[in-house]
XYZ file of N, CA and C in Angstrom:
678
model
N 150.837 -52.088 -33.347
C 150.433 -51.006 -34.259
C 149.144 -50.386 -33.745
N 149.122 -49.093 -33.604
C 147.912 -48.403 -33.194
C 147.143 -48.057 -34.471
N 146.179 -48.887 -34.798
C 145.607 -48.725 -36.131
C 144.107 -48.944 -36.222
N 143.447 -49.318 -35.155
C 142.034 -49.602 -35.329
C 141.314 -49.726 -34.017
N 140.282 -50.532 -33.995
C 139.479 -50.688 -32.802
C 139.336 -52.174 -32.490
N 139.168 -52.476 -31.242
C 139.100 -53.874 -30.831
C 138.014 -54.072 -29.805
N 137.215 -55.126 -29.962
C 136.164 -55.425 -29.001
C 136.687 -56.440 -27.995
N 136.632 -56.078 -26.709
C 137.115 -56.972 -25.661
C 136.456 -56.545 -24.356
N 135.151 -56.871 -24.189
C 134.434 -56.414 -23.020
C 134.026 -54.958 -23.167
N 134.054 -54.453 -24.369
C 133.849 -53.038 -24.655
C 134.738 -52.722 -25.837
N 134.377 -51.807 -26.678
C 135.114 -51.524 -27.901
C 136.248 -50.562 -27.602
N 137.473 -51.003 -27.706
C 138.623 -50.157 -27.396
C 139.010 -49.337 -28.611
N 139.704 -48.236 -28.362
C 140.077 -47.339 -29.445
C 141.224 -47.867 -30.275
N 142.137 -48.608 -29.691
C 143.355 -48.980 -30.380
C 143.457 -50.493 -30.531
N 144.209 -50.933 -31.509
C 144.437 -52.348 -31.694
C 145.928 -52.565 -31.910
N 146.729 -52.604 -30.842
C 148.156 -52.860 -30.991
C 148.423 -54.270 -31.500
N 149.721 -54.560 -31.778
C 150.075 -55.815 -32.398
C 149.791 -57.004 -31.495
N 150.040 -56.871 -30.195
C 149.845 -57.999 -29.314
C 148.368 -58.327 -29.129
N 148.089 -59.627 -28.942
C 146.706 -60.070 -28.773
C 146.090 -59.473 -27.520
N 146.818 -59.574 -26.376
C 146.349 -59.001 -25.127
C 147.040 -57.657 -24.937
N 146.494 -56.642 -25.516
C 147.123 -55.331 -25.516
C 146.815 -54.578 -24.233
N 147.544 -53.494 -23.973
C 147.221 -52.653 -22.816
C 145.834 -52.028 -22.907
N 145.214 -52.066 -24.089
C 143.871 -51.515 -24.271
C 142.780 -52.549 -24.027
N 143.157 -53.795 -23.677
C 142.159 -54.839 -23.473
C 141.165 -54.420 -22.398
N 139.881 -54.518 -22.733
C 138.840 -54.134 -21.794
C 138.685 -52.638 -21.617
N 139.347 -51.859 -22.450
C 139.366 -50.398 -22.313
C 138.003 -49.785 -22.623
N 137.623 -48.804 -21.810
C 136.445 -47.994 -22.111
C 136.860 -46.536 -22.299
N 138.062 -46.372 -22.858
C 138.541 -45.061 -23.302
C 138.726 -44.067 -22.165
N 139.352 -44.521 -21.093
C 139.644 -43.621 -19.982
C 140.498 -42.442 -20.384
N 141.400 -42.640 -21.356
C 142.270 -41.544 -21.804
C 141.464 -40.447 -22.492
N 140.309 -40.808 -23.076
C 139.467 -39.829 -23.758
C 138.541 -39.094 -22.789
N 138.617 -39.470 -21.513
C 137.834 -38.801 -20.472
C 138.729 -38.034 -19.511
N 139.885 -38.644 -19.213
C 140.744 -38.108 -18.160
C 141.536 -36.889 -18.601
N 141.834 -36.785 -19.892
C 142.748 -35.757 -20.370
C 142.069 -34.802 -21.357
N 142.448 -33.543 -21.280
C 142.115 -32.588 -22.335
C 143.061 -32.867 -23.505
N 142.523 -32.923 -24.708
C 143.346 -33.166 -25.901
C 143.722 -31.826 -26.518
N 144.998 -31.408 -26.407
C 145.403 -30.147 -27.021
C 145.442 -30.271 -28.536
N 145.166 -29.171 -29.210
C 145.096 -29.162 -30.670
C 146.202 -28.316 -31.269
N 146.755 -28.785 -32.373
C 147.630 -27.955 -33.186
C 146.772 -27.256 -34.245
N 147.332 -26.250 -34.893
C 146.610 -25.594 -35.975
C 146.284 -26.557 -37.095
N 147.211 -27.468 -37.372
C 146.974 -28.464 -38.415
C 145.849 -29.415 -38.017
N 145.812 -29.811 -36.738
C 144.699 -30.643 -36.273
C 143.366 -29.968 -36.580
N 143.295 -28.681 -36.259
C 142.044 -27.947 -36.402
C 141.581 -27.907 -37.854
N 142.480 -27.527 -38.760
C 142.052 -27.420 -40.157
C 141.781 -28.796 -40.768
N 142.484 -29.837 -40.297
C 142.207 -31.193 -40.790
C 140.793 -31.614 -40.402
N 140.447 -31.413 -39.137
C 139.121 -31.836 -38.680
C 138.032 -31.012 -39.361
N 138.250 -29.703 -39.474
C 137.257 -28.855 -40.131
C 137.025 -29.294 -41.568
N 138.113 -29.530 -42.305
C 137.987 -29.852 -43.728
C 137.484 -31.271 -43.955
N 138.066 -32.225 -43.238
C 137.748 -33.624 -43.512
C 136.415 -34.057 -42.920
N 136.007 -33.414 -41.813
C 134.734 -33.769 -41.185
C 133.622 -32.775 -41.495
N 133.963 -31.731 -42.251
C 132.990 -30.700 -42.636
C 132.329 -30.071 -41.399
N 133.157 -29.662 -40.460
C 132.690 -29.091 -39.210
C 133.185 -27.667 -39.040
N 132.456 -26.893 -38.264
C 132.925 -25.598 -37.804
C 133.850 -25.807 -36.606
N 134.778 -24.886 -36.398
C 135.638 -24.959 -35.222
C 134.810 -25.062 -33.951
N 133.706 -24.331 -33.901
C 132.893 -24.295 -32.680
C 132.179 -25.609 -32.407
N 132.171 -26.526 -33.379
C 131.590 -27.842 -33.156
C 132.475 -28.713 -32.263
N 133.760 -28.404 -32.208
C 134.673 -29.288 -31.466
C 135.753 -28.552 -30.684
N 135.966 -27.258 -30.946
C 137.053 -26.535 -30.302
C 136.640 -25.865 -29.008
N 137.562 -25.768 -28.076
C 137.286 -25.180 -26.776
C 138.585 -24.592 -26.225
N 138.469 -23.688 -25.262
C 139.650 -23.192 -24.566
C 139.534 -23.574 -23.093
N 140.638 -23.990 -22.509
C 140.670 -24.431 -21.116
C 141.645 -23.560 -20.331
N 141.154 -22.925 -19.277
C 142.026 -22.146 -18.404
C 143.064 -23.079 -17.790
N 144.325 -22.664 -17.823
C 145.402 -23.558 -17.381
C 146.458 -22.809 -16.566
N 146.053 -22.136 -15.486
C 147.039 -21.375 -14.700
C 148.109 -22.248 -14.058
N 147.800 -23.515 -13.790
C 148.763 -24.412 -13.145
C 149.682 -25.107 -14.141
N 149.337 -25.074 -15.414
C 150.132 -25.767 -16.426
C 149.883 -27.260 -16.488
N 148.871 -27.760 -15.767
C 148.602 -29.196 -15.762
C 148.085 -29.699 -17.106
N 147.456 -28.808 -17.879
C 146.934 -29.217 -19.189
C 148.022 -29.139 -20.256
N 148.753 -28.040 -20.259
C 149.771 -27.857 -21.297
C 150.952 -28.795 -21.103
N 151.299 -29.104 -19.853
C 152.394 -30.019 -19.520
C 153.709 -29.651 -20.208
N 153.900 -28.359 -20.438
C 155.125 -27.901 -21.073
C 155.200 -28.200 -22.554
N 154.139 -28.735 -23.134
C 154.131 -29.111 -24.545
C 153.243 -28.191 -25.373
N 151.992 -28.045 -24.981
C 151.063 -27.193 -25.725
C 151.262 -25.733 -25.321
N 151.080 -24.793 -26.246
C 151.256 -23.374 -25.916
C 150.071 -22.806 -25.157
N 150.326 -21.732 -24.441
C 149.270 -20.960 -23.781
C 148.898 -19.774 -24.652
N 147.600 -19.540 -24.784
C 147.086 -18.360 -25.471
C 146.358 -17.481 -24.459
N 146.428 -16.176 -24.670
C 145.698 -15.209 -23.843
C 144.683 -14.499 -24.735
N 143.534 -14.133 -24.159
C 142.471 -13.486 -24.922
C 142.020 -12.226 -24.206
N 141.461 -11.301 -24.971
C 141.223 -9.966 -24.425
C 140.169 -9.915 -23.328
N 139.296 -10.946 -23.237
C 138.295 -10.928 -22.169
C 138.877 -11.369 -20.823
N 139.974 -12.142 -20.853
C 140.667 -12.566 -19.636
C 142.173 -12.550 -19.910
N 142.749 -11.374 -20.078
C 144.141 -11.282 -20.549
C 145.170 -11.911 -19.620
N 144.856 -12.069 -18.341
C 145.820 -12.642 -17.400
C 145.753 -14.164 -17.337
N 144.737 -14.747 -17.959
C 144.534 -16.195 -17.849
C 145.177 -16.928 -19.021
N 146.049 -17.901 -18.761
C 146.591 -18.721 -19.854
C 145.602 -19.830 -20.216
N 145.340 -19.962 -21.503
C 144.406 -20.981 -21.981
C 145.127 -21.963 -22.910
N 144.661 -23.192 -22.894
C 145.071 -24.206 -23.866
C 143.889 -24.467 -24.789
N 144.148 -24.522 -26.076
C 143.095 -24.822 -27.057
C 143.030 -26.333 -27.234
N 141.837 -26.908 -27.026
C 141.710 -28.358 -27.090
C 140.353 -28.802 -27.578
N 140.157 -30.110 -27.593
C 138.880 -30.689 -28.010
C 137.825 -30.465 -26.939
N 136.640 -30.114 -27.386
C 135.494 -29.917 -26.512
C 135.118 -31.231 -25.830
N 134.620 -31.131 -24.612
C 134.161 -32.302 -23.875
C 132.666 -32.207 -23.600
N 132.021 -33.380 -23.545
C 130.598 -33.501 -23.231
C 130.445 -34.342 -21.967
N 129.222 -34.422 -21.473
C 128.922 -35.319 -20.375
C 128.905 -36.766 -20.878
N 129.481 -37.663 -20.091
C 129.454 -39.083 -20.419
C 128.057 -39.650 -20.206
N 127.670 -40.566 -21.077
C 126.407 -41.277 -20.884
C 126.615 -42.616 -20.193
N 127.874 -43.083 -20.116
C 128.178 -44.346 -19.454
C 128.489 -44.161 -17.976
N 129.122 -43.014 -17.651
C 129.584 -42.778 -16.291
C 128.986 -41.464 -15.781
N 128.108 -41.552 -14.802
C 127.456 -40.365 -14.254
C 128.483 -39.400 -13.671
N 128.369 -38.142 -14.057
C 129.242 -37.115 -13.534
C 130.575 -36.992 -14.232
N 130.901 -37.927 -15.119
C 132.170 -37.886 -15.844
C 131.999 -37.152 -17.169
N 133.110 -36.705 -17.710
C 133.107 -36.048 -19.000
C 133.864 -36.893 -20.003
N 133.732 -36.534 -21.275
C 134.395 -37.291 -22.334
C 134.667 -36.387 -23.513
N 135.571 -36.805 -24.361
C 135.824 -36.100 -25.614
C 134.541 -36.037 -26.444
N 134.324 -34.914 -27.101
C 133.147 -34.726 -27.951
C 133.012 -35.836 -28.995
N 134.130 -36.377 -29.466
C 134.092 -37.355 -30.547
C 134.080 -38.800 -30.058
N 134.020 -39.000 -28.742
C 133.947 -40.358 -28.219
C 132.487 -40.808 -28.202
N 132.187 -41.843 -28.952
C 130.827 -42.392 -28.998
C 130.702 -43.498 -27.957
N 129.658 -43.427 -27.158
C 129.443 -44.420 -26.106
C 128.175 -45.217 -26.395
N 128.237 -46.511 -26.097
C 127.083 -47.389 -26.208
C 126.795 -47.959 -24.838
N 125.556 -47.880 -24.396
C 125.193 -48.361 -23.075
C 125.304 -49.882 -22.994
N 125.290 -50.394 -21.768
C 125.347 -51.839 -21.545
C 124.239 -52.545 -22.317
N 124.614 -53.642 -22.991
C 123.613 -54.500 -23.620
C 124.194 -55.908 -23.680
N 123.463 -56.817 -24.282
C 123.909 -58.212 -24.307
C 125.235 -58.365 -25.031
N 125.435 -57.582 -26.091
C 126.671 -57.695 -26.866
C 127.852 -57.038 -26.165
N 127.566 -56.002 -25.380
C 128.628 -55.252 -24.705
C 128.216 -55.042 -23.252
N 128.384 -56.085 -22.422
C 127.905 -55.984 -21.033
C 128.586 -54.892 -20.224
N 129.774 -54.485 -20.628
C 130.455 -53.407 -19.906
C 130.297 -52.056 -20.565
N 129.486 -52.003 -21.640
C 129.403 -50.787 -22.432
C 130.446 -50.824 -23.532
N 130.389 -49.888 -24.425
C 131.330 -49.847 -25.555
C 131.623 -48.401 -25.923
N 132.797 -48.183 -26.497
C 133.177 -46.851 -26.950
C 133.892 -46.945 -28.289
N 133.836 -45.880 -29.052
C 134.590 -45.803 -30.301
C 134.869 -44.344 -30.632
N 135.966 -44.116 -31.334
C 136.334 -42.771 -31.772
C 135.688 -42.509 -33.127
N 134.894 -41.460 -33.223
C 134.173 -41.188 -34.473
C 135.007 -40.403 -35.473
N 136.203 -39.975 -35.067
C 137.091 -39.290 -36.026
C 138.461 -39.966 -36.034
N 138.483 -41.276 -35.874
C 139.762 -41.981 -35.706
C 140.765 -41.630 -36.791
N 140.342 -41.590 -38.044
C 141.278 -41.304 -39.133
C 141.747 -39.848 -39.114
N 141.007 -38.975 -38.464
C 141.348 -37.550 -38.406
C 141.695 -37.107 -36.990
N 141.972 -38.035 -36.095
C 142.220 -37.697 -34.699
C 143.450 -36.796 -34.551
N 143.467 -35.957 -33.524
C 144.595 -35.041 -33.330
C 145.914 -35.774 -33.102
N 147.006 -35.057 -33.312
C 148.322 -35.651 -33.148
C 148.569 -36.093 -31.716
N 148.026 -35.386 -30.737
C 148.205 -35.783 -29.339
C 147.644 -37.179 -29.095
N 146.562 -37.518 -29.793
C 145.991 -38.856 -29.678
C 146.867 -39.883 -30.394
N 147.400 -39.499 -31.534
C 148.203 -40.430 -32.328
C 149.475 -40.854 -31.619
N 150.081 -39.962 -30.857
C 151.368 -40.295 -30.240
C 151.214 -41.011 -28.897
N 150.042 -40.948 -28.277
C 149.853 -41.626 -26.991
C 149.987 -43.124 -27.177
N 150.782 -43.830 -26.337
C 151.523 -43.367 -25.167
C 153.036 -43.368 -25.408
N 153.484 -42.724 -26.456
C 154.903 -42.774 -26.799
C 155.600 -41.446 -26.510
N 156.922 -41.492 -26.466
C 157.755 -40.307 -26.280
C 159.130 -40.623 -26.840
N 159.958 -39.591 -26.986
C 161.361 -39.780 -27.334
C 162.177 -39.689 -26.049
N 163.028 -40.674 -25.790
C 163.817 -40.658 -24.566
C 165.077 -39.818 -24.736
N 165.954 -39.861 -23.715
C 167.151 -39.014 -23.722
C 168.111 -39.380 -24.842
N 167.967 -40.568 -25.427
C 168.802 -40.980 -26.567
C 168.087 -40.733 -27.898
N 166.961 -40.009 -27.848
C 166.155 -39.709 -29.024
C 165.581 -40.969 -29.658
N 165.357 -41.967 -28.826
C 164.733 -43.214 -29.284
C 163.280 -43.252 -28.822
N 162.448 -43.945 -29.588
C 161.047 -44.088 -29.211
C 160.941 -44.933 -27.954
N 160.151 -44.462 -27.006
C 159.922 -45.196 -25.756
C 158.437 -45.133 -25.419
N 158.002 -46.103 -24.641
C 156.619 -46.113 -24.159
C 156.563 -45.388 -22.816
N 155.611 -44.468 -22.667
C 155.468 -43.728 -21.426
C 154.938 -44.632 -20.317
N 155.267 -44.278 -19.102
C 154.672 -44.937 -17.937
C 153.304 -44.318 -17.713
N 152.260 -45.063 -17.980
C 150.893 -44.565 -17.876
C 150.335 -44.946 -16.503
N 149.806 -43.995 -15.736
C 149.248 -44.338 -14.429
C 147.995 -45.199 -14.577
N 147.600 -45.839 -13.487
C 146.424 -46.701 -13.542
C 145.161 -45.892 -13.782
N 145.105 -44.698 -13.189
C 143.958 -43.814 -13.348
C 144.438 -42.455 -13.828
N 143.640 -41.827 -14.694
C 144.034 -40.562 -15.280
C 143.731 -39.358 -14.418
N 142.991 -39.554 -13.325
C 142.697 -38.479 -12.389
C 142.806 -39.024 -10.978
N 142.824 -38.126 -10.005
C 142.936 -38.539 -8.612
C 141.769 -39.442 -8.232
N 142.048 -40.401 -7.354
C 141.008 -41.342 -6.967
C 140.994 -42.546 -7.878
N 139.982 -43.360 -7.744
C 139.887 -44.596 -8.515
C 138.536 -44.678 -9.230
N 138.141 -43.560 -9.816
C 136.895 -43.513 -10.567
C 137.046 -44.383 -11.813
N 136.183 -45.388 -12.024
C 136.319 -46.280 -13.182
C 136.234 -45.558 -14.522
N 135.630 -44.386 -14.553
C 135.549 -43.634 -15.811
C 136.926 -43.245 -16.311
N 137.873 -43.073 -15.383
C 139.187 -42.559 -15.747
C 140.278 -43.623 -15.646
N 139.861 -44.886 -15.628
C 140.844 -45.971 -15.616
C 141.537 -46.037 -16.970
N 142.838 -46.222 -16.940
C 143.617 -46.216 -18.173
C 144.030 -47.635 -18.562
N 145.250 -47.810 -18.984
C 145.684 -49.055 -19.613
C 145.741 -50.216 -18.623
N 145.430 -51.423 -19.121
C 145.354 -52.603 -18.264
C 146.725 -53.094 -17.818
N 147.772 -52.724 -18.536
C 149.139 -53.077 -18.160
C 150.090 -52.077 -18.799
N 151.348 -52.029 -18.365
C 152.307 -51.095 -18.976
C 152.526 -51.392 -20.457
N 152.754 -50.331 -21.212
C 153.074 -50.485 -22.635
C 154.543 -50.864 -22.794
N 154.840 -51.615 -23.847
C 156.210 -51.926 -24.226
C 156.378 -51.627 -25.714
N 157.614 -51.646 -26.178
C 157.850 -51.395 -27.598
C 157.198 -52.459 -28.476
N 157.010 -53.657 -27.935
C 156.369 -54.715 -28.709
C 154.915 -54.388 -29.028
N 154.327 -53.474 -28.272
C 152.932 -53.074 -28.513
C 152.818 -52.016 -29.597
N 153.943 -51.488 -30.069
C 153.929 -50.312 -30.931
C 154.527 -50.599 -32.298
N 154.106 -49.833 -33.276
C 154.804 -49.739 -34.554
C 155.813 -48.612 -34.371
N 157.058 -48.953 -34.105
C 158.059 -47.964 -33.710
C 158.313 -46.945 -34.818
N 158.342 -47.394 -36.068
C 158.590 -46.464 -37.172
C 157.458 -45.450 -37.280
N 156.221 -45.921 -37.170
C 155.081 -45.012 -37.228
C 155.088 -44.070 -36.025
N 155.430 -44.600 -34.870
C 155.485 -43.768 -33.665
C 156.513 -42.652 -33.822
N 157.662 -42.967 -34.389
C 158.674 -41.920 -34.588
C 158.173 -40.852 -35.543
N 157.531 -41.258 -36.624
C 157.000 -40.279 -37.572
C 155.980 -39.364 -36.883
N 155.110 -39.951 -36.095
C 154.090 -39.152 -35.417
C 154.705 -38.221 -34.377
N 155.713 -38.697 -33.655
C 156.375 -37.849 -32.659
C 157.084 -36.670 -33.321
N 157.727 -36.925 -34.438
C 158.381 -35.834 -35.165
C 157.351 -34.843 -35.690
N 156.257 -35.385 -36.164
C 155.207 -34.522 -36.729
C 154.552 -33.663 -35.657
N 154.229 -34.265 -34.505
C 153.585 -33.475 -33.455
C 154.547 -32.426 -32.911
N 155.836 -32.734 -32.866
C 156.815 -31.752 -32.420
C 156.834 -30.551 -33.352
N 156.838 -30.806 -34.644
C 156.847 -29.725 -35.630
C 155.562 -28.903 -35.543
N 154.433 -29.575 -35.423
C 153.155 -28.859 -35.392
C 153.007 -28.045 -34.109
N 153.475 -28.567 -32.990
C 153.418 -27.809 -31.744
C 154.376 -26.619 -31.771
N 155.519 -26.789 -32.412
C 156.449 -25.658 -32.543
C 155.801 -24.523 -33.320
N 155.090 -24.856 -34.389
C 154.388 -23.836 -35.168
C 153.295 -23.170 -34.336
N 152.618 -23.959 -33.516
C 151.575 -23.411 -32.649
C 152.187 -22.484 -31.590
N 153.349 -22.824 -31.086
C 154.042 -21.959 -30.126
C 154.423 -20.632 -30.768
N 154.889 -20.675 -32.000
C 155.237 -19.439 -32.697
C 154.011 -18.546 -32.861
N 152.881 -19.164 -33.210
C 151.652 -18.393 -33.348
C 151.246 -17.787 -31.998
N 151.357 -18.566 -30.932
C 150.991 -18.070 -29.605
C 151.872 -16.898 -29.195
N 153.166 -16.983 -29.495
C 154.079 -15.884 -29.157
C 153.626 -14.584 -29.800
N 153.233 -14.651 -31.049
C 152.791 -13.451 -31.766
C 151.424 -12.990 -31.264
N 150.513 -13.932 -31.111
C 149.161 -13.601 -30.653
C 149.193 -12.927 -29.284
N 149.995 -13.443 -28.382
C 149.998 -12.971 -26.999
C 150.629 -11.597 -26.816
N 151.290 -11.088 -27.840
C 151.816 -9.725 -27.747
C 150.680 -8.704 -27.701
N 149.567 -9.069 -28.331
C 148.389 -8.199 -28.323
C 147.150 -9.080 -28.385
N 146.753 -9.670 -27.239
C 145.641 -10.633 -27.228
C 144.362 -10.059 -27.829
N 143.734 -10.870 -28.645
C 142.471 -10.479 -29.276
C 141.345 -11.383 -28.801
N 140.219 -11.274 -29.448
C 139.027 -11.986 -29.014
C 139.097 -13.462 -29.362
N 138.581 -14.294 -28.456
C 138.446 -15.719 -28.713
C 137.573 -15.966 -29.931
N 136.620 -15.071 -30.198
C 135.685 -15.260 -31.307
C 136.368 -15.213 -32.665
N 137.518 -14.541 -32.771
C 138.207 -14.443 -34.062
C 139.334 -15.459 -34.192
N 139.580 -16.220 -33.141
C 140.690 -17.173 -33.157
C 140.590 -18.183 -34.296
N 139.413 -18.790 -34.535
C 139.333 -19.756 -35.635
C 139.677 -19.167 -37.002
N 139.345 -17.903 -37.206
C 139.661 -17.264 -38.480
C 141.172 -17.191 -38.681
N 141.884 -16.887 -37.599
C 143.341 -16.817 -37.693
C 143.927 -18.192 -37.977
N 143.424 -19.203 -37.302
C 143.917 -20.563 -37.532
C 143.715 -20.966 -38.990
N 142.538 -20.683 -39.514
C 142.245 -21.031 -40.904
C 143.164 -20.271 -41.854
N 143.415 -19.003 -41.555
C 144.273 -18.192 -42.413
C 145.718 -18.677 -42.399
N 146.220 -19.035 -41.205
C 147.621 -19.431 -41.078
C 147.867 -20.851 -41.544
N 146.979 -21.774 -41.151
C 147.236 -23.183 -41.385
C 146.433 -23.771 -42.544
N 145.387 -23.079 -42.990
C 144.610 -23.593 -44.107
C 145.419 -23.698 -45.368
N 146.214 -22.662 -45.670
C 147.057 -22.678 -46.872
C 148.124 -23.729 -46.771
N 148.659 -23.951 -45.551
C 149.689 -24.972 -45.354
C 149.144 -26.343 -45.685
N 147.912 -26.612 -45.234
C 147.307 -27.916 -45.505
C 147.091 -28.134 -46.988
N 146.695 -27.089 -47.704
C 146.414 -27.240 -49.128
C 147.669 -27.542 -49.932
N 148.826 -27.097 -49.422
C 150.078 -27.300 -50.165
C 150.874 -28.482 -49.637
N 150.378 -29.127 -48.534
C 151.128 -30.234 -47.926
C 151.086 -31.473 -48.827
């Protein structure tokens, strides 16, 4: 079950059912290696529940190669760079544990000390984390069954310890399969809605500065009635 945090040479983000989980010894490489794409529902949830402005955590990432969207998140175009496809995701900051590395804005890092000789990390919005975080590392296979993704050893080229991922492959025994299916269905629905919005937006790209207002207008009412 992906439901909490676990201390094991550093505070890991997840606590699956098995004692020695793939997150054992984790310093949140997934929160450094990957851009976290956002759905409209993610945005309004974080804004409302954390009392934040979109600009406190939202960012746009140029994605001409499609490496960020991975065929899942939609591309948005904006009037200042109409030819550039962007993915809307969580803002990243400089890591304090790993020189030169970046991290999710909401990843809290603790430097090496006696209690955490390897350093420690924790998610400060765990209960409100985006759907992309909730479904990692699961997918629906060709039989529409929940499966664990094959996660590479490192999330970026090279062997930079900042981007080291899971200590071993995930299996279904590490997951709450029913919860994983619910989250996969939910993220699919939310991404479909985001794609529909992108289709309409991209017919006449507008300013990035007004994007949060549109998200609040479209998805704020949905959240209130959910």
